[in-house]
Structures are given as structure tokens and as C-alpha cells.
Short mmCIF file of C-alpha atoms in Angstrom, two decimals:
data_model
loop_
_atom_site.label_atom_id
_atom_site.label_comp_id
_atom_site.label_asym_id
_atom_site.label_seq_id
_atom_site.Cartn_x
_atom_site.Cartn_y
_atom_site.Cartn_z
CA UNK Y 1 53.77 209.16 11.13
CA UNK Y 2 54.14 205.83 9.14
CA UNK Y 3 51.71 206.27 5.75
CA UNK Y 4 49.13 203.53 4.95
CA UNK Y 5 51.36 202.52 2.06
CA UNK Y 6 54.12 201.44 4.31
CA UNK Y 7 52.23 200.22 7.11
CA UNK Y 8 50.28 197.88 4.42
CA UNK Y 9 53.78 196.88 3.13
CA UNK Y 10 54.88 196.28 6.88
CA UNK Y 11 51.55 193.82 7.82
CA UNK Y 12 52.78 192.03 4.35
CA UNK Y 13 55.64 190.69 5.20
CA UNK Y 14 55.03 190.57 9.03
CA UNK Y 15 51.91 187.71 7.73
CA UNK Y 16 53.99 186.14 5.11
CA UNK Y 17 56.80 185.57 7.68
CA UNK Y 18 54.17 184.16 9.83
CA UNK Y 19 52.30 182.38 7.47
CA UNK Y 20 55.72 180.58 5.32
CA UNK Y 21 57.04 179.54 9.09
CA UNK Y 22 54.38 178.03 10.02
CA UNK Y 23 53.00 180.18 13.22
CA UNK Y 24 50.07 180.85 11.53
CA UNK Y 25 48.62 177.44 10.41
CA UNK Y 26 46.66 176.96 7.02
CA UNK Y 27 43.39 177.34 7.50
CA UNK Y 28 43.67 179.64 10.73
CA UNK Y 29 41.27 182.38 10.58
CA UNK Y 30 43.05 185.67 10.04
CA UNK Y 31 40.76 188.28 11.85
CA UNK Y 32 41.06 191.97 11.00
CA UNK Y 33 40.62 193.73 14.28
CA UNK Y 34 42.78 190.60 15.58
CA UNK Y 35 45.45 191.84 13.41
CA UNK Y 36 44.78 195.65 13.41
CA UNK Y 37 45.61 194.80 17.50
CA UNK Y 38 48.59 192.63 16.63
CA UNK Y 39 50.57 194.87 13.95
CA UNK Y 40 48.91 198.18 16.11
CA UNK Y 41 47.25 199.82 12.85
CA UNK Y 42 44.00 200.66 12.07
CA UNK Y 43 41.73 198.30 9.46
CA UNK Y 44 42.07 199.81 6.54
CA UNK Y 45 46.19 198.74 6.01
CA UNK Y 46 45.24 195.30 7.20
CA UNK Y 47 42.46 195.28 4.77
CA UNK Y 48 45.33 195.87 1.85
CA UNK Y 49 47.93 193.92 3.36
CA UNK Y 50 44.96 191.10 2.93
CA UNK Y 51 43.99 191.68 -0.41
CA UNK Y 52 48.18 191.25 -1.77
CA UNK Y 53 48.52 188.14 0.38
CA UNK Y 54 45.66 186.95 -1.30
CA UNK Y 55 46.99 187.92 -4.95
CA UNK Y 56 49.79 185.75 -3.62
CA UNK Y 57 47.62 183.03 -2.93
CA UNK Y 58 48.43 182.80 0.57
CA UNK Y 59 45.29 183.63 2.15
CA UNK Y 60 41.51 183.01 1.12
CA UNK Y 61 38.46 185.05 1.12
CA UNK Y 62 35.26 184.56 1.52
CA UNK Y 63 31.44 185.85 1.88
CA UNK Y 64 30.59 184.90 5.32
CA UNK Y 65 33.34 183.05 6.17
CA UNK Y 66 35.99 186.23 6.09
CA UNK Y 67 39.91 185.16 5.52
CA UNK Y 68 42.04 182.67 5.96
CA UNK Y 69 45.73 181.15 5.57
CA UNK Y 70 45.00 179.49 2.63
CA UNK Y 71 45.71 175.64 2.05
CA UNK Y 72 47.92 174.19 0.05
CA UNK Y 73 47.02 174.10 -3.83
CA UNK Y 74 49.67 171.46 -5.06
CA UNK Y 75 49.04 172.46 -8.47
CA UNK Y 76 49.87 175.88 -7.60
CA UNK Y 77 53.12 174.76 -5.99
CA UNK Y 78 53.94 173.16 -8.92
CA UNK Y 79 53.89 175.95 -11.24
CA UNK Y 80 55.84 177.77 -8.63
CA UNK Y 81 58.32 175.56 -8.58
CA UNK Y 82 58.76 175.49 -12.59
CA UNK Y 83 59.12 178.98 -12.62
CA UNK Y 84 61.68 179.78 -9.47
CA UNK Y 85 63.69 176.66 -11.43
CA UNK Y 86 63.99 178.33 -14.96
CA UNK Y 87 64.19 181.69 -13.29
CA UNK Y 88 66.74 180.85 -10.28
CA UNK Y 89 68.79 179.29 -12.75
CA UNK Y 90 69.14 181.66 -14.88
CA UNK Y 91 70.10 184.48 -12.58
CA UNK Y 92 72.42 181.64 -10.95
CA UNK Y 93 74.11 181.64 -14.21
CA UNK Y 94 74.47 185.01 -14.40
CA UNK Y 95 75.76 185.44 -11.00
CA UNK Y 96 78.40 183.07 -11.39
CA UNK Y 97 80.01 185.09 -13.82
CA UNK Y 98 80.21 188.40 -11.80
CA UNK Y 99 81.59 186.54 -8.41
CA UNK Y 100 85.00 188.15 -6.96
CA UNK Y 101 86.81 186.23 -4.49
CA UNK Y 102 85.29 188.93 -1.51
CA UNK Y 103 82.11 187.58 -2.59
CA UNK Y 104 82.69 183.92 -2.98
CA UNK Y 105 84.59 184.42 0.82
CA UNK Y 106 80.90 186.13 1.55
CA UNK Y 107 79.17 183.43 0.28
CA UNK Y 108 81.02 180.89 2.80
CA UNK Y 109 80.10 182.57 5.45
CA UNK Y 110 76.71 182.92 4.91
CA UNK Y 111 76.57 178.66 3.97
CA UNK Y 112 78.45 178.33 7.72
CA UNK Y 113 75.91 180.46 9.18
CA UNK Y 114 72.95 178.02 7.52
CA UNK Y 115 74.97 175.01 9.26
CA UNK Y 116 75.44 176.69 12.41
CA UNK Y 117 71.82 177.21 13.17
CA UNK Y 118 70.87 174.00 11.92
CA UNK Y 119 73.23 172.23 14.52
CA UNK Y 120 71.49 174.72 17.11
CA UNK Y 121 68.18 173.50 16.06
CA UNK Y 122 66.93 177.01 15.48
CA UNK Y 123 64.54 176.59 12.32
CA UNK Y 124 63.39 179.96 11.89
CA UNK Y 125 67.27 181.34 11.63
CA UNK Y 126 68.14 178.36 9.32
CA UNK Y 127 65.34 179.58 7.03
CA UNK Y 128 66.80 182.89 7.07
CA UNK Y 129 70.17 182.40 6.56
CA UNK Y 130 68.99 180.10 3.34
CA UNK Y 131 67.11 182.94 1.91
CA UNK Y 132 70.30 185.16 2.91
CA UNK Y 133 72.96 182.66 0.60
CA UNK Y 134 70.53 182.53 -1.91
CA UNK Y 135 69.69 185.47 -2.59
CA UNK Y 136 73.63 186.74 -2.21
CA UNK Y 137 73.84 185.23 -5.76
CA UNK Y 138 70.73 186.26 -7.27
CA UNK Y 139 71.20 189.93 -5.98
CA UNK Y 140 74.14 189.92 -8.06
CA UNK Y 141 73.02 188.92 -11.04
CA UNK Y 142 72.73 192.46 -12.63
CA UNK Y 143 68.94 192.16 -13.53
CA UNK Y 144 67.40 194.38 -9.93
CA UNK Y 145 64.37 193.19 -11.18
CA UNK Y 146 64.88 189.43 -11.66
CA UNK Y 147 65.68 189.56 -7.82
CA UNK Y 148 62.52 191.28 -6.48
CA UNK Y 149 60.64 188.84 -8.61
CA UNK Y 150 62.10 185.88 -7.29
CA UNK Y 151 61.51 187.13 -3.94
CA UNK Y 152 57.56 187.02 -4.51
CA UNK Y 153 58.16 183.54 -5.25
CA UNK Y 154 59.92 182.73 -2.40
CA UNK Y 155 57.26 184.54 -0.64
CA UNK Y 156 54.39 182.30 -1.31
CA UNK Y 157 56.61 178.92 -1.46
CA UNK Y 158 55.51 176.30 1.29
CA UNK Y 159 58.94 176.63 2.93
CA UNK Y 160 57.22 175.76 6.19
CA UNK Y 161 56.97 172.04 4.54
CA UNK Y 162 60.41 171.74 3.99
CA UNK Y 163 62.68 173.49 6.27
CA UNK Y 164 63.89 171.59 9.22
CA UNK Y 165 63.18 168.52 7.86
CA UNK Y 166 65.65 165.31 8.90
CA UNK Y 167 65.74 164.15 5.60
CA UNK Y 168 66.63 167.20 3.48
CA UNK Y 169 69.02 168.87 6.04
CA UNK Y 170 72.13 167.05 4.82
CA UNK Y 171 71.47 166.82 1.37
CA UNK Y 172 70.90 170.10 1.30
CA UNK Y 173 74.09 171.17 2.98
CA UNK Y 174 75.74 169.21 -0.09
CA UNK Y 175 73.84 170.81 -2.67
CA UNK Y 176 74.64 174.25 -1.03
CA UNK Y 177 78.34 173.43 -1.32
CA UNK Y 178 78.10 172.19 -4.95
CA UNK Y 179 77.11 175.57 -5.52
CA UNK Y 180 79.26 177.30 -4.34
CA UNK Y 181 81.94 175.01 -5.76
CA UNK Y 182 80.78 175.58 -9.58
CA UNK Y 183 80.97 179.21 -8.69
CA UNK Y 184 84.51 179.32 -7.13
CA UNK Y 185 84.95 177.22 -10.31
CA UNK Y 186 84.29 180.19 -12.39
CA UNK Y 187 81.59 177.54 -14.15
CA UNK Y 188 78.33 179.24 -14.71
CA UNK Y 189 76.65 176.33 -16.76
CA UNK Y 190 77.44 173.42 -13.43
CA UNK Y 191 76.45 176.48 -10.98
CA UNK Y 192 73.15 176.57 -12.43
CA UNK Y 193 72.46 173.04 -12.55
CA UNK Y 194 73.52 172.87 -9.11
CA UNK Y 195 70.82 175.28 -8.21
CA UNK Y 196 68.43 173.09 -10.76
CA UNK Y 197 69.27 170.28 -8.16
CA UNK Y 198 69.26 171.88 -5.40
CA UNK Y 199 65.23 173.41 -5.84
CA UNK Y 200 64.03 170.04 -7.38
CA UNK Y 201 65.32 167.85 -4.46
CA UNK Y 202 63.64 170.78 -2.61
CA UNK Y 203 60.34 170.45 -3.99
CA UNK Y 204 59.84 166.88 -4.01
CA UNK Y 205 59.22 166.05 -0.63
CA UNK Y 206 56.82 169.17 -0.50
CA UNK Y 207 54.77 167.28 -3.15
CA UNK Y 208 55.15 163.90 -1.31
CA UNK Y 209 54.04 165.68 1.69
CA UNK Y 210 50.52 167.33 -0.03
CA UNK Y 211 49.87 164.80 -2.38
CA UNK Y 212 50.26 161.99 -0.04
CA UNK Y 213 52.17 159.58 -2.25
CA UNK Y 214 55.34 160.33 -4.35
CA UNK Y 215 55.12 162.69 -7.53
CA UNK Y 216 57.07 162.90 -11.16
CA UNK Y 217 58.99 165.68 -11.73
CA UNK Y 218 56.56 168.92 -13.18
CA UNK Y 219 58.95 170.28 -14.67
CA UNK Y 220 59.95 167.23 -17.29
CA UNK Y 221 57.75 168.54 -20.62
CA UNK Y 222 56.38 164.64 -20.38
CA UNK Y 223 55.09 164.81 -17.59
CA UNK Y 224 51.51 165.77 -17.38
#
């Protein structure tokens, strides 16, 4: 018998999934008996599963109203974004410096499998297999830690705001390879300013997109 522990843990990411791809759309009214039904499990896991998703800020509560998908907090985003860009980085860095030629060869395959479901269209699979190269580097960083933590970011990013868009798809193919280039390199300092790139070109449009009209970089110390 699955224990409420792991059956909470399960609803989690089943909802994020949902929620970050976009089936379940902001503001959709998340039920619990709905999703007791839908992940077969009784309330009280759901109940949980609700109260971390909404530590994560992707759901809202509230009296009368009961929960949501939450909307899109742009300042919130923002401060997400600073922090997966110093931390990303850094573990980038790291990474770069512990890369064998197995796992650069690795590391190619998983950037052909990104292209390959982007040619086929299939969003959801691109989306994985950019979490997949990604976190290939930061999983081998050394710091265990620093990789579950930027998983919770990833987590409650709006990647359903960015992925499969016309405009980024190509540039971020390049900014993939320039990756994986500094790393091949051996260069730790141009591997993490590729991944620097790489999440600021990323979150750009995502402001653009909430905000309505084009946004300065957060993460310049001038910019308020």
C-alpha cells in the first residue's frame, strides 16, 4: 500500500507537470474530490499535495473561493529568474570541470533528442528532454543539494510561456550548443556565461508576454 507521504509527493508532481505545461490553465479551479478521482487517492494527500504547490506559488487559496492554478506574479518570476541565473551558473561552472568525454558524448545526445522532438512538433517531449540536458550538467556538479534545489525552481518557472515558441526555438538550439561547446572546451568561466545567456534570452519573452510590453533585464543591480 502506497503511504500518504508518497502519494502526496506523487499528486505533486503529477499537478506541477500539469500545471508548468499548460493542461491545467491559470486560474482553473483545482477541485479536491475532482482530483482525489483523477490521481485515485483519498482527500487528505490531495489536501497536502495542495498546500506544497501553494508554498510554490503555483496554486492559490482561498475562503470561499477554494484553489486555484495561480496566475502569473511577474514579480515573482523575476526573482526566480535571478536566482536559477546565479545558481545555474554556478553549478554550470562547476560541472564543466568534472565533464569526461562519455559525458560530453551524453550530453549530445540528449541536445539531438531536444531537436528531434522539436522538428516532430511534440512540445511536451521537447520540454522534457530540455530539463533532461540541463540537468545532465547540474547533476554533476558535486553539490546533490544544489540540484534538488534548482529543480524546485524549475518547478514553479512559467515554462508553459516559453516552450514551443517560434521565436525562441532556434536561438535556443544555438545557445544549447554554445554550451556544450565551452564545456567540450574544458572552459568553465564561457560555459557558465553560456548558461547566463541562455536563461536570460529565456526569460525575456516570458516578461514581454505578462507584462505586455518589453522589460529591462532584473537581474542588472540598476535596474529597479
Amino acid at each position: 500500500m502506497v503511504n500518504t507521504a508518497t502519494k502526496r509527493d506523487v499528486i505533486v508532481d503529477g499537478l506541477r507537470r500539469l500545471i508548468v505545461s499548460g493542461e491545467l490553465e491559470r486560474g482553473s479551479r483545482l477541485p479536491q474530490d475532482e482530483l482525489a478521482k483523477r490521481f485515485n487517492s483519498s482527500i487528505t494527500p490531495v489536501r497536502e499535495a495542495l498546500r506544497v504547490l501553494e508554498a510554490e506559488g503555483l496554486v492559490v487559496s482561498a475562503p470561499h473561493r477554494g484553489t486555484r492554478v495561480a496566475g502569473i506574479d511577474l514579480d515573482r518570476v523575476k526573482a526566480t529568474y535571478i536566482v536559477r541565473r546565479l545558481t545555474e551558473s554556478y553549478a554550470m561552472r562547476r560541472a564543466a570541470t568534472r565533464f569526461s568525454l562519455r559525458d560530453i558524448k551524453r550530453a549530445q545526445e540528449l541536445l539531438l533528442k531536444i531537436e528531434d522532438a522539436a522538428a516532430a512538433g511534440n512540445e511536451l517531449r521537447v520540454r522534457q528532454a530540455n530539463r533532461d540536458f540541463h540537468f545532465y550538467f547540474y547533476d554533476r556538479s558535486g553539490i546533490p543539494g544544489l540540484s534538488d534545489h534548482l529543480a524546485l525552481l524549475w518547478a514553479s518557472f512559467p515554462w508553459d510561456l516559453v516552450i514551443g515558441a517560434p521565436d525562441r526555438a532556434e536561438a535556443s538550439r544555438k545557445e544549447h550548443h554554445a554550451i556544450l561547446e565551452a564545456v567540450r572546451a574544458g572552459d568553465p568561466d564561457r560555459a557558465a556565461a553560456a548558461v547566463e545567456t541562455h536563461i536570460a534570452h529565456g526569460f525575456l519573452p516570458i516578461a514581454r508576454r505578462i507584462s505586455g510590453e518589453d522589460v529591462l533585464d532584473p537581474f542588472d543591480p540598476d535596474t529597479d
